[in-house]
mmCIF file of C-alpha atoms and ligand atoms in Angstrom:
data_model
loop_
_atom_site.group_PDB
_atom_site.id
_atom_site.type_symbol
_atom_site.label_atom_id
_atom_site.label_comp_id
_atom_site.label_asym_id
_atom_site.label_seq_id
_atom_site.Cartn_x
_atom_site.Cartn_y
_atom_site.Cartn_z
ATOM 1 C CA MET A 1 -0.727 7.341 -9.051
ATOM 2 C CA ASP A 2 -4.471 8.353 -8.046
ATOM 3 C CA VAL A 3 -6.857 8.814 -10.880
ATOM 4 C CA PHE A 4 -9.765 11.243 -9.937
ATOM 5 C CA SER A 5 -12.550 11.993 -12.296
ATOM 6 C CA ASP A 6 -14.821 14.444 -9.687
ATOM 7 C CA LYS A 7 -13.658 17.661 -8.948
ATOM 8 C CA ALA A 8 -13.918 17.620 -4.941
ATOM 9 C CA SER A 9 -11.741 14.678 -4.569
ATOM 10 C CA ILE A 10 -8.889 15.689 -6.358
ATOM 11 C CA ARG A 11 -9.302 19.099 -4.967
ATOM 12 C CA ASP A 12 -9.095 17.665 -1.708
ATOM 13 C CA TYR A 13 -5.972 15.766 -2.549
ATOM 14 C CA VAL A 14 -4.045 18.494 -3.591
ATOM 15 C CA LEU A 15 -5.029 21.023 -0.759
ATOM 16 C CA GLY A 16 -4.329 17.895 1.757
ATOM 17 C CA ARG A 17 -0.760 17.884 0.041
ATOM 18 C CA LYS A 18 -0.109 21.663 -0.153
ATOM 19 C CA ARG A 19 -1.528 21.776 4.106
ATOM 20 C CA GLN A 20 1.874 19.563 4.691
ATOM 21 C CA GLY A 21 4.030 22.324 3.391
ATOM 22 C CA GLU A 22 4.352 20.427 -0.532
ATOM 23 C CA ARG A 23 4.224 23.262 -3.613
ATOM 24 C CA ALA A 24 1.801 21.533 -6.525
ATOM 25 C CA GLY A 25 2.828 21.751 -10.125
ATOM 26 C CA CYS A 26 0.051 20.753 -12.682
ATOM 27 C CA VAL A 27 0.292 19.886 -16.284
ATOM 28 C CA LEU A 28 -2.803 20.372 -18.605
ATOM 29 C CA THR A 29 -3.379 18.231 -21.567
ATOM 30 C CA MET A 30 -5.848 16.854 -23.907
ATOM 31 C CA GLY A 31 -4.225 13.436 -23.761
ATOM 32 C CA PHE A 32 -2.801 11.433 -26.516
ATOM 33 C CA LEU A 33 0.684 12.385 -24.816
ATOM 34 C CA HIS A 34 3.836 12.533 -26.798
ATOM 35 C CA ASP A 35 7.400 13.195 -25.188
ATOM 36 C CA GLY A 36 6.549 17.225 -25.603
ATOM 37 C CA HIS A 37 3.977 16.578 -22.774
ATOM 38 C CA MET A 38 6.490 14.554 -21.032
ATOM 39 C CA GLY A 39 8.960 17.411 -20.950
ATOM 40 C CA LEU A 40 6.359 19.491 -19.132
ATOM 41 C CA VAL A 41 5.815 16.990 -16.714
ATOM 42 C CA ALA A 42 9.571 17.023 -16.116
ATOM 43 C CA GLU A 43 9.892 20.741 -15.770
ATOM 44 C CA ALA A 44 6.793 20.796 -13.280
ATOM 45 C CA ALA A 45 8.587 17.772 -11.239
ATOM 46 C CA LYS A 46 11.784 19.932 -10.956
ATOM 47 C CA ARG A 47 9.914 22.957 -9.788
ATOM 48 C CA THR A 48 7.593 21.619 -7.268
ATOM 49 C CA ASP A 49 7.235 18.766 -4.814
ATOM 50 C CA PHE A 50 4.216 17.006 -6.696
ATOM 51 C CA VAL A 51 2.569 17.192 -10.245
ATOM 52 C CA CYS A 52 -1.043 16.949 -10.903
ATOM 53 C CA THR A 53 -2.119 16.493 -14.661
ATOM 54 C CA SER A 54 -5.328 16.594 -16.383
ATOM 55 C CA ILE A 55 -6.489 14.824 -19.552
ATOM 56 C CA PHE A 56 -9.599 16.416 -20.860
ATOM 57 C CA VAL A 57 -10.629 16.943 -24.337
ATOM 58 C CA ASN A 58 -12.113 20.237 -23.945
ATOM 59 C CA PRO A 59 -15.563 20.517 -26.251
ATOM 60 C CA THR A 60 -15.764 24.241 -25.845
ATOM 61 C CA GLN A 61 -12.403 24.992 -27.667
ATOM 62 C CA PHE A 62 -13.408 22.928 -30.965
ATOM 63 C CA GLY A 63 -15.095 24.935 -33.486
ATOM 64 C CA GLU A 64 -16.159 21.790 -35.866
ATOM 65 C CA ALA A 65 -17.658 19.058 -34.028
ATOM 66 C CA ALA A 66 -15.454 16.837 -36.682
ATOM 67 C CA ASP A 67 -12.399 18.046 -35.173
ATOM 68 C CA LEU A 68 -13.354 17.206 -31.940
ATOM 69 C CA ALA A 69 -14.666 13.657 -32.916
ATOM 70 C CA GLY A 70 -11.511 12.782 -34.753
ATOM 71 C CA TYR A 71 -9.078 14.060 -31.867
ATOM 72 C CA PRO A 72 -7.022 10.772 -30.950
ATOM 73 C CA THR A 73 -7.358 9.298 -27.640
ATOM 74 C CA ASP A 74 -5.343 6.937 -25.837
ATOM 75 C CA ILE A 75 -6.267 6.790 -22.149
ATOM 76 C CA GLU A 76 -4.361 3.767 -20.887
ATOM 77 C CA GLY A 77 -1.380 4.788 -22.916
ATOM 78 C CA ASP A 78 -1.578 8.122 -21.118
ATOM 79 C CA LEU A 79 -2.062 6.933 -17.886
ATOM 80 C CA ALA A 80 1.171 4.457 -18.153
ATOM 81 C CA LYS A 81 3.308 7.656 -19.459
ATOM 82 C CA PHE A 82 2.117 9.505 -16.487
ATOM 83 C CA GLU A 83 2.567 6.944 -14.085
ATOM 84 C CA ALA A 84 6.127 6.087 -15.326
ATOM 85 C CA ALA A 85 6.939 10.032 -15.002
ATOM 86 C CA GLY A 86 6.211 10.089 -11.424
ATOM 87 C CA VAL A 87 2.900 11.988 -11.670
ATOM 88 C CA SER A 88 0.889 11.915 -8.359
ATOM 89 C CA ALA A 89 -2.491 12.296 -9.428
ATOM 90 C CA VAL A 90 -4.678 12.539 -12.653
ATOM 91 C CA PHE A 91 -7.821 14.351 -13.225
ATOM 92 C CA LEU A 92 -9.863 12.543 -15.946
ATOM 93 C CA PRO A 93 -13.268 14.450 -16.090
ATOM 94 C CA THR A 94 -16.203 13.870 -18.437
ATOM 95 C CA PRO A 95 -17.652 16.845 -20.118
ATOM 96 C CA GLU A 96 -20.871 16.363 -17.674
ATOM 97 C CA ILE A 97 -18.564 16.652 -14.868
ATOM 98 C CA MET A 98 -16.841 19.871 -16.302
ATOM 99 C CA TYR A 99 -19.945 21.509 -17.527
ATOM 100 C CA PRO A 100 -22.889 20.197 -15.228
ATOM 101 C CA GLY A 101 -25.127 23.082 -16.529
ATOM 102 C CA GLY A 102 -23.778 23.236 -20.231
ATOM 103 C CA PRO A 103 -20.934 25.962 -20.736
ATOM 104 C CA ASP A 104 -22.152 29.467 -19.881
ATOM 105 C CA THR A 105 -20.024 31.606 -17.931
ATOM 106 C CA ILE A 106 -16.816 32.709 -20.456
ATOM 107 C CA VAL A 107 -13.625 33.728 -19.150
ATOM 108 C CA ASP A 108 -11.836 36.058 -22.201
ATOM 109 C CA VAL A 109 -8.690 37.926 -23.024
ATOM 110 C CA PRO A 110 -9.992 39.788 -25.830
ATOM 111 C CA SER A 111 -6.806 41.471 -26.776
ATOM 112 C CA LEU A 112 -5.365 38.141 -27.354
ATOM 113 C CA SER A 113 -8.419 35.823 -28.333
ATOM 114 C CA GLY A 114 -9.364 37.598 -31.409
ATOM 115 C CA ILE A 115 -6.117 37.772 -33.065
ATOM 116 C CA LEU A 116 -4.162 35.371 -35.381
ATOM 117 C CA GLN A 117 -5.492 31.805 -34.723
ATOM 118 C CA GLY A 118 -8.339 33.367 -32.961
ATOM 119 C CA LYS A 119 -9.340 35.280 -35.888
ATOM 120 C CA VAL A 120 -9.712 31.668 -37.903
ATOM 121 C CA ARG A 121 -10.820 29.672 -34.938
ATOM 122 C CA PRO A 122 -13.782 31.869 -33.609
ATOM 123 C CA GLY A 123 -14.434 31.070 -30.046
ATOM 124 C CA HIS A 124 -11.180 28.763 -29.400
ATOM 125 C CA PHE A 125 -9.295 30.763 -27.202
ATOM 126 C CA GLN A 126 -12.194 31.764 -24.966
ATOM 127 C CA GLY A 127 -12.907 28.027 -24.615
ATOM 128 C CA VAL A 128 -9.450 27.528 -23.710
ATOM 129 C CA SER A 129 -8.953 30.233 -21.296
ATOM 130 C CA THR A 130 -12.074 29.331 -19.800
ATOM 131 C CA VAL A 131 -11.666 25.397 -19.165
ATOM 132 C CA VAL A 132 -7.920 26.677 -17.936
ATOM 133 C CA THR A 133 -9.576 28.858 -15.285
ATOM 134 C CA LYS A 134 -11.580 25.936 -14.398
ATOM 135 C CA LEU A 135 -8.793 23.301 -14.009
ATOM 136 C CA PHE A 136 -6.584 25.786 -12.273
ATOM 137 C CA ASN A 137 -9.333 26.300 -9.673
ATOM 138 C CA ILE A 138 -9.748 22.456 -9.479
ATOM 139 C CA LEU A 139 -6.264 21.519 -9.313
ATOM 140 C CA GLN A 140 -4.837 24.361 -7.189
ATOM 141 C CA PRO A 141 -1.385 24.787 -8.622
ATOM 142 C CA ASP A 142 1.525 26.946 -7.551
ATOM 143 C CA VAL A 143 3.181 26.274 -10.753
ATOM 144 C CA THR A 144 2.106 25.126 -13.813
ATOM 145 C CA VAL A 145 3.879 24.738 -17.143
ATOM 146 C CA PHE A 146 3.087 25.170 -21.030
ATOM 147 C CA GLY A 147 4.684 24.548 -24.385
ATOM 148 C CA GLU A 148 5.933 27.518 -26.151
ATOM 149 C CA LYS A 149 4.381 25.575 -29.286
ATOM 150 C CA ASP A 150 1.220 27.050 -28.850
ATOM 151 C CA TYR A 151 2.849 30.447 -28.535
ATOM 152 C CA GLN A 152 -0.555 32.343 -28.454
ATOM 153 C CA GLN A 153 -2.060 30.107 -26.200
ATOM 154 C CA LEU A 154 0.572 30.405 -23.556
ATOM 155 C CA ALA A 155 0.411 34.421 -24.321
ATOM 156 C CA LEU A 156 -3.037 34.399 -23.514
ATOM 157 C CA ILE A 157 -2.793 32.176 -20.281
ATOM 158 C CA ARG A 158 0.096 34.287 -18.983
ATOM 159 C CA ARG A 159 -2.234 37.712 -19.580
ATOM 160 C CA MET A 160 -4.998 35.944 -17.920
ATOM 161 C CA VAL A 161 -3.040 34.760 -14.892
ATOM 162 C CA ALA A 162 -1.544 38.207 -14.483
ATOM 163 C CA ASP A 163 -5.016 40.187 -15.130
ATOM 164 C CA LEU A 164 -6.921 37.656 -12.781
ATOM 165 C CA ASP A 165 -4.361 37.762 -9.969
ATOM 166 C CA MET A 166 -4.043 34.122 -9.888
ATOM 167 C CA PRO A 167 -1.286 33.194 -7.591
ATOM 168 C CA ILE A 168 0.265 30.861 -10.216
ATOM 169 C CA ARG A 169 3.619 30.614 -11.698
ATOM 170 C CA VAL A 170 3.427 30.019 -15.517
ATOM 171 C CA VAL A 171 6.529 28.457 -17.022
ATOM 172 C CA GLY A 172 6.982 28.353 -20.757
ATOM 173 C CA LEU A 173 8.906 25.582 -22.001
ATOM 174 C CA PRO A 174 10.799 25.451 -25.735
ATOM 175 C CA ILE A 175 9.419 23.521 -28.580
ATOM 176 C CA VAL A 176 10.559 19.554 -28.381
ATOM 177 C CA ARG A 177 11.248 18.427 -31.870
ATOM 178 C CA GLU A 178 11.536 15.319 -33.818
ATOM 179 C CA ALA A 179 14.951 14.351 -34.797
ATOM 180 C CA ASP A 180 14.188 16.258 -38.483
ATOM 181 C CA GLY A 181 13.036 19.517 -36.564
ATOM 182 C CA LEU A 182 9.188 18.822 -36.915
ATOM 183 C CA ALA A 183 7.499 20.204 -33.724
ATOM 184 C CA MET A 184 6.136 17.334 -31.642
ATOM 185 C CA SER A 185 2.050 17.409 -31.867
ATOM 186 C CA SER A 186 -0.589 14.890 -31.454
ATOM 187 C CA ARG A 187 -1.524 16.006 -34.799
ATOM 188 C CA ASN A 188 1.630 14.653 -36.611
ATOM 189 C CA VAL A 189 0.138 10.822 -36.328
ATOM 190 C CA ARG A 190 -2.963 11.860 -38.676
ATOM 191 C CA LEU A 191 -0.136 13.012 -41.434
ATOM 192 C CA THR A 192 0.342 10.652 -44.291
ATOM 193 C CA PRO A 193 4.002 9.736 -44.655
ATOM 194 C CA GLU A 194 4.401 11.924 -47.820
ATOM 195 C CA ASP A 195 2.930 14.983 -45.672
ATOM 196 C CA ARG A 196 5.088 13.678 -42.617
ATOM 197 C CA ALA A 197 8.143 14.091 -44.711
ATOM 198 C CA ALA A 198 7.076 17.530 -46.405
ATOM 199 C CA ALA A 199 6.234 19.109 -43.140
ATOM 200 C CA VAL A 200 9.943 19.330 -42.257
ATOM 201 C CA VAL A 201 9.936 22.453 -44.293
ATOM 202 C CA LEU A 202 8.495 24.476 -41.340
ATOM 203 C CA SER A 203 11.390 24.006 -39.167
ATOM 204 C CA GLN A 204 13.723 24.653 -41.967
ATOM 205 C CA SER A 205 12.058 27.691 -43.035
ATOM 206 C CA LEU A 206 12.326 29.012 -39.364
ATOM 207 C CA ASP A 207 16.272 27.775 -39.006
ATOM 208 C CA ARG A 208 16.539 30.135 -42.289
ATOM 209 C CA ALA A 209 14.848 33.072 -40.723
ATOM 210 C CA GLU A 210 16.978 32.744 -37.472
ATOM 211 C CA ALA A 211 20.309 32.430 -39.350
ATOM 212 C CA HIS A 212 19.607 35.677 -40.982
ATOM 213 C CA GLU A 213 18.215 37.455 -37.567
ATOM 214 C CA GLY A 214 21.603 39.384 -37.279
ATOM 215 C CA ASP A 215 21.026 40.906 -40.734
ATOM 216 C CA PRO A 216 19.389 44.553 -41.331
ATOM 217 C CA LEU A 217 16.221 42.789 -42.987
ATOM 218 C CA THR A 218 12.626 44.371 -42.606
ATOM 219 C CA VAL A 219 9.738 42.171 -40.904
ATOM 220 C CA GLU A 220 8.519 41.891 -44.661
ATOM 221 C CA GLU A 221 11.643 40.687 -45.869
ATOM 222 C CA PHE A 222 11.672 38.054 -43.127
ATOM 223 C CA ARG A 223 8.164 37.008 -43.856
ATOM 224 C CA ALA A 224 9.194 36.921 -47.659
ATOM 225 C CA LEU A 225 12.135 34.565 -46.664
ATOM 226 C CA VAL A 226 10.088 32.246 -44.819
ATOM 227 C CA ARG A 227 7.128 32.260 -47.569
ATOM 228 C CA GLU A 228 10.002 31.396 -50.092
ATOM 229 C CA THR A 229 11.158 28.566 -48.419
ATOM 230 C CA ILE A 230 7.826 26.849 -47.342
ATOM 231 C CA SER A 231 6.514 27.479 -51.012
ATOM 232 C CA ARG A 232 9.320 25.134 -52.304
ATOM 233 C CA GLU A 233 7.111 22.280 -50.910
ATOM 234 C CA PRO A 234 4.071 21.895 -53.286
ATOM 235 C CA ARG A 235 2.556 19.736 -50.252
ATOM 236 C CA ALA A 236 2.443 22.538 -48.073
ATOM 237 C CA ASP A 237 -0.741 24.840 -47.917
ATOM 238 C CA ILE A 238 0.353 28.083 -46.559
ATOM 239 C CA ARG A 239 -2.569 29.638 -44.145
ATOM 240 C CA ALA A 240 -0.717 32.392 -42.128
ATOM 241 C CA ILE A 241 2.794 33.547 -41.748
ATOM 242 C CA ASP A 242 2.790 36.134 -39.023
ATOM 243 C CA ILE A 243 5.558 38.411 -37.429
ATOM 244 C CA ARG A 244 4.680 39.794 -34.213
ATOM 245 C CA ASP A 245 6.312 41.306 -31.125
ATOM 246 C CA ALA A 246 7.172 38.423 -29.008
ATOM 247 C CA ALA A 247 6.019 39.591 -25.465
ATOM 248 C CA THR A 248 2.741 41.089 -26.721
ATOM 249 C CA LEU A 249 1.886 39.885 -30.029
ATOM 250 C CA ALA A 250 1.104 43.213 -31.270
ATOM 251 C CA PRO A 251 1.839 43.737 -35.012
ATOM 252 C CA CYS A 252 5.547 44.988 -35.869
ATOM 253 C CA TYR A 253 7.166 46.813 -38.627
ATOM 254 C CA GLY A 254 10.426 47.618 -40.097
ATOM 255 C CA ARG A 255 13.646 46.319 -38.846
ATOM 256 C CA LEU A 256 13.664 44.240 -35.897
ATOM 257 C CA ALA A 257 14.346 46.525 -32.814
ATOM 258 C CA LYS A 258 13.257 44.199 -30.145
ATOM 259 C CA PRO A 259 12.518 40.082 -29.854
ATOM 260 C CA ALA A 260 9.883 39.310 -32.659
ATOM 261 C CA VAL A 261 8.066 35.974 -32.929
ATOM 262 C CA ILE A 262 7.421 34.345 -36.273
ATOM 263 C CA LEU A 263 4.046 32.275 -35.884
ATOM 264 C CA LEU A 264 3.372 29.727 -38.823
ATOM 265 C CA SER A 265 -0.029 27.910 -39.676
ATOM 266 C CA VAL A 266 0.283 25.214 -42.638
ATOM 267 C CA ARG A 267 -1.942 22.814 -43.980
ATOM 268 C CA PHE A 268 -0.642 19.346 -44.874
ATOM 269 C CA GLY A 269 -3.579 17.425 -46.487
ATOM 270 C CA ASP A 270 -6.121 17.949 -44.049
ATOM 271 C CA VAL A 271 -3.909 18.440 -40.872
ATOM 272 C CA LEU A 272 -3.351 21.987 -39.845
ATOM 273 C CA LEU A 273 0.236 22.510 -38.208
ATOM 274 C CA ILE A 274 1.692 25.193 -36.197
ATOM 275 C CA ASP A 275 5.409 26.365 -35.452
ATOM 276 C CA ASN A 276 7.204 29.347 -34.206
ATOM 277 C CA ARG A 277 10.433 30.946 -33.354
ATOM 278 C CA VAL A 278 11.552 34.086 -31.730
ATOM 279 C CA ILE A 279 14.040 36.101 -33.386
ATOM 280 C CA GLY A 280 15.976 39.308 -33.182
ATOM 281 C CA PRO A 281 17.721 41.346 -30.574
ATOM 282 C CA GLY A 282 17.305 40.483 -26.891
ATOM 283 C CA LYS A 283 15.369 37.397 -27.293
ATOM 284 C CA GLU A 284 17.332 35.607 -24.625
ATOM 285 C CA ALA A 285 15.785 37.805 -22.136
ATOM 286 C CA LEU A 286 12.474 37.134 -22.840
HETATM 287 O O1 PAF B 301 -3.076 22.948 -25.019
HETATM 288 C C1 PAF B 301 -3.918 21.987 -24.764
HETATM 289 O O2 PAF B 301 -3.601 20.620 -24.655
HETATM 290 C C2 PAF B 301 -5.218 22.706 -24.477
HETATM 291 O O3 PAF B 301 -5.711 23.851 -25.271
HETATM 292 C C3 PAF B 301 -5.511 22.514 -22.782
HETATM 293 C C4 PAF B 301 -4.691 23.788 -22.525
HETATM 294 C C5 PAF B 301 -5.128 21.525 -22.133
HETATM 295 C C6 PAF B 301 -7.004 23.273 -22.804
HETATM 296 O O4 PAF B 301 -7.735 22.424 -23.118
#
C-alpha cells in the first residue's frame, strides 16, 4: 500500500492505473477508523479494480476549535487497517497541503446545507462539499462510497455530484451497528460507560417507529412516538427529531405516502450522536 501526502503524486498514481483500464474507487475519511469505514472500503473494492482512501481531518467543517482539537486520531492504526483491507493507496495530506493559500473558494448546495444539521452547525456542510470536491479532483474516482449514517451529508454529495456533472457513481452504504444497535461512529469512544449504555435508546426508538410503519400514523404521531421512547432515558438530551422526505429532505406532513427518513440528533454528556432510519411505503426502491 502506498501512502502519499502530496496531491500530484496520488493523482498521477490513480491516473496511471486508470490508463491501464482499471476502475478507481475511493473512500474519504477523517480517520480513527471503525468497522463502518471498513464496510465502505469493502463495498468500493467490490465495485472497482482498486481503492484509494483519504485520511484528513478537515478544519473547514468544524465550527468550534475545541471540536477539531478533540477529534480522535490513530494514523498508525488506520494505515494498518487500510493495508489489511487491501487498499492500494492512501492520501494523507496536511491542512497546508490541502489549503495552501488558506480556504477561499467554496462549493455549496444551499438547499441542503442550510437545513437540519446545517442550521445548528453553520458552515459545516460548505466545508464538507468543498473538501469532498477537492478530494474527488485529487483522487479521480469512478465510484465513491459513503455511509448512510450521515444521511444529510450523503444527500448533499449526491446532489452536488449530479448538479456539477461529476462523472462519479455515489454509493450509499447502510449504517453498520454494534451488537446492541448503536450506530458505529468515531465519537462513540468519547461516551462514558453510562452514556454508552444509554445511547442504545436511539436505535430502539427507530425500531419502534419502523415497527409501526404500516400503521396509519401521521408524521407528527411518528415524531411523538420516537420522542416518547428517547425521553424514557434520562441521560438523553434530545436536540432534534426530524422527519423528512427521504429523497429530497423536504419537510413532509400527514400520513406517510412515500418514504420518509427519521433523523435523530441527541446529546449524551458532551457527545452529540446522530442516527436515522427510512420508513414508509416504497422505501425499498430508494
Ligand atoms: O464523513 C466524513 O468523515 C467527512 O465529512 C468527509 C466526507 C471525509 C469530509 O471531510
